[in-house]
C-alpha positions as a Markdown table, in Angstrom:
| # | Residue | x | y | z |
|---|---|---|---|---|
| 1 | Unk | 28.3 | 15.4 | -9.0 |
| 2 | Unk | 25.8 | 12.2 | -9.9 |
| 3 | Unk | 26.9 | 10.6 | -6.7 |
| 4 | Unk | 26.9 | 13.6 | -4.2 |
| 5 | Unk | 24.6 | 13.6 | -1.7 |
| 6 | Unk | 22.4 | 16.6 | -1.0 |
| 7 | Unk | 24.6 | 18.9 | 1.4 |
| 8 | Unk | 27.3 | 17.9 | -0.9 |
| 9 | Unk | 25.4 | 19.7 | -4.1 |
| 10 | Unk | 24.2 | 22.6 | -1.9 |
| 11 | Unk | 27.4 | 23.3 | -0.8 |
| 12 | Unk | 28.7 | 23.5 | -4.6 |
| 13 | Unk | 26.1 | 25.2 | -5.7 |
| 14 | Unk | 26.6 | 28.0 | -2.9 |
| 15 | Unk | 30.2 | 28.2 | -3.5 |
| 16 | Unk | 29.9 | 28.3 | -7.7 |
| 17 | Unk | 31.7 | 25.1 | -8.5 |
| 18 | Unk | 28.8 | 24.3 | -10.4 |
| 19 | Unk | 25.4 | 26.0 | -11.8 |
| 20 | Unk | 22.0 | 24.7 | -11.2 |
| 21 | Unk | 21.6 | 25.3 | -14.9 |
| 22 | Unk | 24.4 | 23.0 | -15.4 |
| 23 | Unk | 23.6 | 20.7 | -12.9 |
| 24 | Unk | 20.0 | 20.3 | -14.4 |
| 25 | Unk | 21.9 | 20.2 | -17.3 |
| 26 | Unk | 24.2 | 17.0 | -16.5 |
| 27 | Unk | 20.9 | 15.4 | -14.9 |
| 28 | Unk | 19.3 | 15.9 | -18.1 |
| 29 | Unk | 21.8 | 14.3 | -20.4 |
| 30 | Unk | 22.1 | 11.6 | -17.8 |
| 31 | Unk | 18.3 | 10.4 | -18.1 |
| 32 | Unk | 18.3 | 10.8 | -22.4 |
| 33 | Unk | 21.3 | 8.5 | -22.4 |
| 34 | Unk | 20.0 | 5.9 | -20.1 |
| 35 | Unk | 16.3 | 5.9 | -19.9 |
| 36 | Unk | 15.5 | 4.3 | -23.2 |
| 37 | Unk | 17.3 | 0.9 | -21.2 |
| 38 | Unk | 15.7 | 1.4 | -17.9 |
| 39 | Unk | 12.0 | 3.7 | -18.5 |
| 40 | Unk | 12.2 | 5.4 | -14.9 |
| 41 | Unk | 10.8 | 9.0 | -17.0 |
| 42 | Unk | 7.9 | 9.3 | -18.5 |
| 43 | Unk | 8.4 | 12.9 | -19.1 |
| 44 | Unk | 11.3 | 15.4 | -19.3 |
| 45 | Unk | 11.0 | 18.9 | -20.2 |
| 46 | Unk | 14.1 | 20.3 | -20.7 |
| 47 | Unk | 13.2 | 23.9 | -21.7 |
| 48 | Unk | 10.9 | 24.1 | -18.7 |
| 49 | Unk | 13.6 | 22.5 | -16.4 |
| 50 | Unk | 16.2 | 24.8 | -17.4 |
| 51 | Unk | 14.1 | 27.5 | -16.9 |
| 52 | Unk | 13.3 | 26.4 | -13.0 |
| 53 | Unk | 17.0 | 26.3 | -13.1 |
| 54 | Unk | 18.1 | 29.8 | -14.0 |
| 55 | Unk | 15.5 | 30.9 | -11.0 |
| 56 | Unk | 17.0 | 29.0 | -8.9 |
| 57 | Unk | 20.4 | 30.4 | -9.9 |
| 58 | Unk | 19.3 | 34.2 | -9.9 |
| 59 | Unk | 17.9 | 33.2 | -6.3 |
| 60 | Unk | 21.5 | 31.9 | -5.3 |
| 61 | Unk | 23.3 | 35.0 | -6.7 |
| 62 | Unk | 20.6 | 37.5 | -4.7 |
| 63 | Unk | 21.1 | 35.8 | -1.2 |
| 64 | Unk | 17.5 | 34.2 | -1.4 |
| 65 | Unk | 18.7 | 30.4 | -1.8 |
| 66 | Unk | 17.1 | 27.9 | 0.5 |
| 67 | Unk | 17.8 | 24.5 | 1.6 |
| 68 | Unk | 16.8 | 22.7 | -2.0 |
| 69 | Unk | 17.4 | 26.1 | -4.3 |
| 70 | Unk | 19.2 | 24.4 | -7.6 |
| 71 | Unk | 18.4 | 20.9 | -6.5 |
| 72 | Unk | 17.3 | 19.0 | -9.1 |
| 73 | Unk | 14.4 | 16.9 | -8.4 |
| 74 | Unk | 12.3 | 14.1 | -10.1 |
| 75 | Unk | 8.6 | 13.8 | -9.5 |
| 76 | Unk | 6.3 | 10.7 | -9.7 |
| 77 | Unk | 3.5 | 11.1 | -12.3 |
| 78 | Unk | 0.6 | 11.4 | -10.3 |
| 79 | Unk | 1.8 | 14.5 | -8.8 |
| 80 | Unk | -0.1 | 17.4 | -10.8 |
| 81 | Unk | 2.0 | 20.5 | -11.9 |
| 82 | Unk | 0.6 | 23.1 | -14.2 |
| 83 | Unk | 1.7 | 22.9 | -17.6 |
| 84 | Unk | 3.2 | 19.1 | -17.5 |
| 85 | Unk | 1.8 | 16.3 | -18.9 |
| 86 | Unk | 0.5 | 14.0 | -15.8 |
| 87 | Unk | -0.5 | 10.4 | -16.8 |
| 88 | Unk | -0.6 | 8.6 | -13.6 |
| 89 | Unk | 0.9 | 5.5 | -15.8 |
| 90 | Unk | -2.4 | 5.5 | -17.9 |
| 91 | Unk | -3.3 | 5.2 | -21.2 |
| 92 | Unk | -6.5 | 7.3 | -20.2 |
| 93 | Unk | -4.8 | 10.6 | -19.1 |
| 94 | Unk | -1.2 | 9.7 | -21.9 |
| 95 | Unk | -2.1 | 13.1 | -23.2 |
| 96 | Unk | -3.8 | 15.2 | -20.5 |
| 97 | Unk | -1.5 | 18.2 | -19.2 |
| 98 | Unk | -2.7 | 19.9 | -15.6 |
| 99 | Unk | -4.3 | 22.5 | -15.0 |
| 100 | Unk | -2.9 | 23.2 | -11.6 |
| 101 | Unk | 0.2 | 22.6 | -9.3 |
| 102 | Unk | 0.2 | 20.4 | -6.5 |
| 103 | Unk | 0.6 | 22.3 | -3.2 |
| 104 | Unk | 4.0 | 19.5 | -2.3 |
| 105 | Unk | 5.3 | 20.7 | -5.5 |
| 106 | Unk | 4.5 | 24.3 | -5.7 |
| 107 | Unk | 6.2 | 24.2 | -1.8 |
| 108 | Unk | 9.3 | 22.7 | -3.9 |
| 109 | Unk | 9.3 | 25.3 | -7.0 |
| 110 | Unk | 9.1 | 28.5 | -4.3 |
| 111 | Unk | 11.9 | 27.0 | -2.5 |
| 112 | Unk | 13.8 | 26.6 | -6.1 |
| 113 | Unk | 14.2 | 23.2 | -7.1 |
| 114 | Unk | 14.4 | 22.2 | -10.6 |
| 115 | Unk | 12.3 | 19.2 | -11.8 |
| 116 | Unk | 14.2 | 17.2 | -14.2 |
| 117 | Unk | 11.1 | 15.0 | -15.0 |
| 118 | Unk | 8.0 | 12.9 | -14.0 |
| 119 | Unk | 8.9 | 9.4 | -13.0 |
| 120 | Unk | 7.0 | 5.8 | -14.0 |
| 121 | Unk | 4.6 | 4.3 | -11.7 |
| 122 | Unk | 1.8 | 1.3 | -11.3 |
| 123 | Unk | -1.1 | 2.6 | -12.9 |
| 124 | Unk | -2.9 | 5.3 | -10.7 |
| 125 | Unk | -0.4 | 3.8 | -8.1 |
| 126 | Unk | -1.8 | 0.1 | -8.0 |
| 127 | Unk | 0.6 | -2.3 | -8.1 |
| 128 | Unk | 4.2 | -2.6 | -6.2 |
| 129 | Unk | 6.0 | -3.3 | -9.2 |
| 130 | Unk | 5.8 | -0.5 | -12.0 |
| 131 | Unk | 4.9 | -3.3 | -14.6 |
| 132 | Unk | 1.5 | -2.5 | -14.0 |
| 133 | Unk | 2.0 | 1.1 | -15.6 |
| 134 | Unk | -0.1 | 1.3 | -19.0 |
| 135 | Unk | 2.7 | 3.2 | -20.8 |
| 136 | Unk | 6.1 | 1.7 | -19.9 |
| 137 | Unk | 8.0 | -1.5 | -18.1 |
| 138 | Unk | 10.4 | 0.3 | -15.5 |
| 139 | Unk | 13.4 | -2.2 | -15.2 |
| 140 | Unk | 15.8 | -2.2 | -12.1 |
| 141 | Unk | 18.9 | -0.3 | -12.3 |
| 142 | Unk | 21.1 | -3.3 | -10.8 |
| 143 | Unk | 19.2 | -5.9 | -13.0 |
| 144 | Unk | 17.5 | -5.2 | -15.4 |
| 145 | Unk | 15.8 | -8.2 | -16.0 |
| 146 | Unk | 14.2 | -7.7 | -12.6 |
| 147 | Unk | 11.5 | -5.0 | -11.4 |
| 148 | Unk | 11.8 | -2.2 | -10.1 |
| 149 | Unk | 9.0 | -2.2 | -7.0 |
| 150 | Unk | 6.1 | 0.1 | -7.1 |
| 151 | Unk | 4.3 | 1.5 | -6.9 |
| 152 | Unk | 6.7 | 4.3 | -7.3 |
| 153 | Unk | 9.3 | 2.0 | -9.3 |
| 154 | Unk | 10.1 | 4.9 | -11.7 |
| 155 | Unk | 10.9 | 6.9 | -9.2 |
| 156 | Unk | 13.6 | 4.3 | -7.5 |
| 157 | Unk | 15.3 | 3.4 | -10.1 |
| 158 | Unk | 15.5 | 7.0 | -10.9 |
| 159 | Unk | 17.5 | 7.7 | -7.4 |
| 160 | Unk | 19.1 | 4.1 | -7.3 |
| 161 | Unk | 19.9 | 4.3 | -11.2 |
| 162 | Unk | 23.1 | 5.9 | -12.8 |
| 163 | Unk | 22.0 | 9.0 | -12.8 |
| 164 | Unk | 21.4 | 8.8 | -8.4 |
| 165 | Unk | 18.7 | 11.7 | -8.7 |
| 166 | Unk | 19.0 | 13.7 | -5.2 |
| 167 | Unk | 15.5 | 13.9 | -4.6 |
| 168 | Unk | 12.4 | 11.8 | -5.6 |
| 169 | Unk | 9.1 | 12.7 | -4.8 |
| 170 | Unk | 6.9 | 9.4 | -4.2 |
| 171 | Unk | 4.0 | 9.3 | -2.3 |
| 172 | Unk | 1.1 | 11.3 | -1.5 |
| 173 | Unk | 1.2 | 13.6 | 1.8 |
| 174 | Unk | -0.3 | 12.0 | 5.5 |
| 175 | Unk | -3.7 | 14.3 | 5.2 |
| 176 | Unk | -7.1 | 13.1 | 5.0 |
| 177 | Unk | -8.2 | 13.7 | 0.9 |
| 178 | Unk | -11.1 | 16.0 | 2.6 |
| 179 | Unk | -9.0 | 19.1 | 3.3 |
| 180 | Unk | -8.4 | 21.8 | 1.3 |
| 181 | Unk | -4.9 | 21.4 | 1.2 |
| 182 | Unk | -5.0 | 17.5 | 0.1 |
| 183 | Unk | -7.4 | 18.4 | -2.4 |
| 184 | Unk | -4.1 | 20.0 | -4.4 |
| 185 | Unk | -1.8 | 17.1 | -3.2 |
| 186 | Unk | -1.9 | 14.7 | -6.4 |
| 187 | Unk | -4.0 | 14.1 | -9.2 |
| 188 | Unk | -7.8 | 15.3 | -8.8 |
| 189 | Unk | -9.5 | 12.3 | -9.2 |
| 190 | Unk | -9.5 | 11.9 | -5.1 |
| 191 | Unk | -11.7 | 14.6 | -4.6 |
| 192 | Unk | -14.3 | 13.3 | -6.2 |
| 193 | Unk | -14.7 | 10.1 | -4.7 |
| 194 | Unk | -15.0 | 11.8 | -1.0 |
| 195 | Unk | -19.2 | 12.2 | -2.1 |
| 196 | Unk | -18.7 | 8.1 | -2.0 |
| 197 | Unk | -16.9 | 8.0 | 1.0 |
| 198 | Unk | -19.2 | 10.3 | 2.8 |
| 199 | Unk | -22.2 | 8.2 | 1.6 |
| 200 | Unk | -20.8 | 4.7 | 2.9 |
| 201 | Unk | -20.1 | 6.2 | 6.3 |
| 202 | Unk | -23.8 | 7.2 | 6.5 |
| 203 | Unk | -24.7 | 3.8 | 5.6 |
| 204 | Unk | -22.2 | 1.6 | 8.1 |
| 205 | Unk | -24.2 | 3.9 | 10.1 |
| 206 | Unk | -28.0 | 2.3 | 9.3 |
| 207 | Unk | -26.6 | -0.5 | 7.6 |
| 208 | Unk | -30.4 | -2.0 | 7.8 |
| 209 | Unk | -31.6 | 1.4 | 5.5 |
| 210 | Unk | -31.3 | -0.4 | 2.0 |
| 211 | Unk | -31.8 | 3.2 | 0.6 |
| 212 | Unk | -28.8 | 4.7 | 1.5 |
| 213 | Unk | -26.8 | 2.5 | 0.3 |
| 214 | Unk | -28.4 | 2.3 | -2.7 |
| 215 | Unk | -27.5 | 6.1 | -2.5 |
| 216 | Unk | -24.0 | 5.4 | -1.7 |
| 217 | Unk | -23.9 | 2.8 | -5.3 |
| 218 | Unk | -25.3 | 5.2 | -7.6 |
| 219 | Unk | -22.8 | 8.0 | -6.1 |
| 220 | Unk | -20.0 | 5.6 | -7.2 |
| 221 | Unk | -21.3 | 5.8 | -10.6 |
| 222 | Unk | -21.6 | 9.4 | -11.1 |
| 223 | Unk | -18.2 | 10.3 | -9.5 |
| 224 | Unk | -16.4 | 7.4 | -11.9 |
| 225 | Unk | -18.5 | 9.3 | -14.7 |
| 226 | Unk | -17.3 | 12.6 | -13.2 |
| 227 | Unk | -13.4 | 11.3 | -13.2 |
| 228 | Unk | -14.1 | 10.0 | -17.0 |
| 229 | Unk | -15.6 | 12.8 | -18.2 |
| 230 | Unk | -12.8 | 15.2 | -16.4 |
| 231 | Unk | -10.2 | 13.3 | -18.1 |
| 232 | Unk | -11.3 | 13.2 | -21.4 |
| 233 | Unk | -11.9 | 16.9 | -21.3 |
C-alpha cells in the first residue's frame, strides 16, 4: 500500500481491501519508525488522525466518499488547522496551536482525508533547503547526508521517503493575501502585513511625499509588533 498511487488506494479503499483507519494506521507506524533518521514531521497526532479516519470510513460505508475520502495526507507547517500545533519551522510559534483551519485544509477534511502529520519547512518558508527550519535538519530520503530542498523539504521527503505519502500539501494557494478567502489560506501573519503593503503602494505613488513613507515605516513596525504580540499570545 506505501507505494500505490492515489486511484490505486481509492480503489482499495472503496472495495474494503483496506480501512482508512488502517491505512492511517500503516502511515503512522511508517513515519514513528523512520522520522527520527530523516525529520520530514514535525508533528503527528495520532488520536486526531485516527479520528479523521473513522469519518472518512463511516463516509465510505454511507455512499458519501469523494475523490480523497480515507486518503491520508501530510500537511506543511504553515498551513493552520484548528487544534494542531503550527510552528512554521520556528522557535517563536514551537508551542502555539491554531485557532482556526485553513480554508485548503478544511476543503480537504469535508472531503475526508486523514492528515497523518505536519511536515518540516525553511523557517516561515525562507530558505530552499529545510536547513533553515529552527526546530529540525530535514535529510533527503535517497541521501541522507544531502538536503532535502525547501522550502517545503519536509514535505518531499515525506512523499519521496519510505513511507511515499500520497498527498503533500506544499504551498500556499495563487490568490492575492487581500481576499477573504486567502486571509484563511496559511498562517495569519500575512494579513497583517497587507496595512504595509497598502501603505508603500500609496507612496510609489508620490514617492517625493517624505510623509507617507514615513507612514508606510512606522506601519512595518506596528504590524511586526502586531505578529509578535499575536504569537506570544
Amino acid at each position: 500500500m506505501l507505494n500505490s498511487s492515489l486511484t490505486q488506494l481509492g480503489a482499495a479503499l472503496r472495495s474494503k481491501k483496506i480501512s482508512s483507519v488502517e491505512l492511517a494506521q500503516l502511515y503512522l507506524d511508517r513515519i514513528a519508525a523512520l522520522n527520527t533518521v530523516l525529520n520530514a514531521y514535525i508533528t503527528t497526532d495520532a488520536e486526531t488522525s485516527l479520528i479523521q479516519a473513522r469519518t472518512a470510513d463511516a463516509m465510505l460505508a454511507s455512499g458519501r466518499a469523494q475523490p480523497l475520502t480515507g486518503i491520508p495526507i501530510a500537511q506543511k507547517d504553515i498551513f493552520c488547522a484548528k487544534g494542531w500545533r503550527t510552528t512554521c519551522g520556528s522557535r517563536m510559534l514551537e508551542g502555539l496551536v491554531s485557532p482556526y483551519t485553513a480554508t485548503a485544509v478544511a476543503r480537504l477534511q469535508a472531503a475526508g482525508a486523514a492528515v497523518v502529520g505536519k511536515t518540516n519547512l525553511d523557517e516561515f518558508g525562507m530558505g530552499s533547503s529545510t536547513d533553515n527550519s529552527a526546530l529540525q535538519k530535514t535529510s533527503n530520503p535517497w541521501d541522507t547526508e544531502r538536503v532535502a530542498g525547501g522550502s517545503s523539504g519536509g514535505s518531499a521527503a515525506a512523499r519521496l521517503g519510505s513511507w511515499s505519502e500520497p498527498v503533500c500539501m506544499t504551498a500556499l494557494p495563487p490568490e492575492s493575501t487581500r481576499t477573504e478567502k486567502a486571509s484563511w489560506s496559511a498562517f495569519w501573519s500575512a494579513s497583517n502585513f497587507d496595512v504595509f503593503t497598502d501603505e508603500i503602494e500609496k507612496s510609489t505613488m508620490n514617492s517625493a511625499n517624505s510623509s507617507v513613507i514615513m507612514s508606510a515605516n512606522e506601519t512595518s513596525q506596528r504590524s511586526l509588533s502586531s505578529c509578535s504580540t499575536s504569537w506570544s499570545s
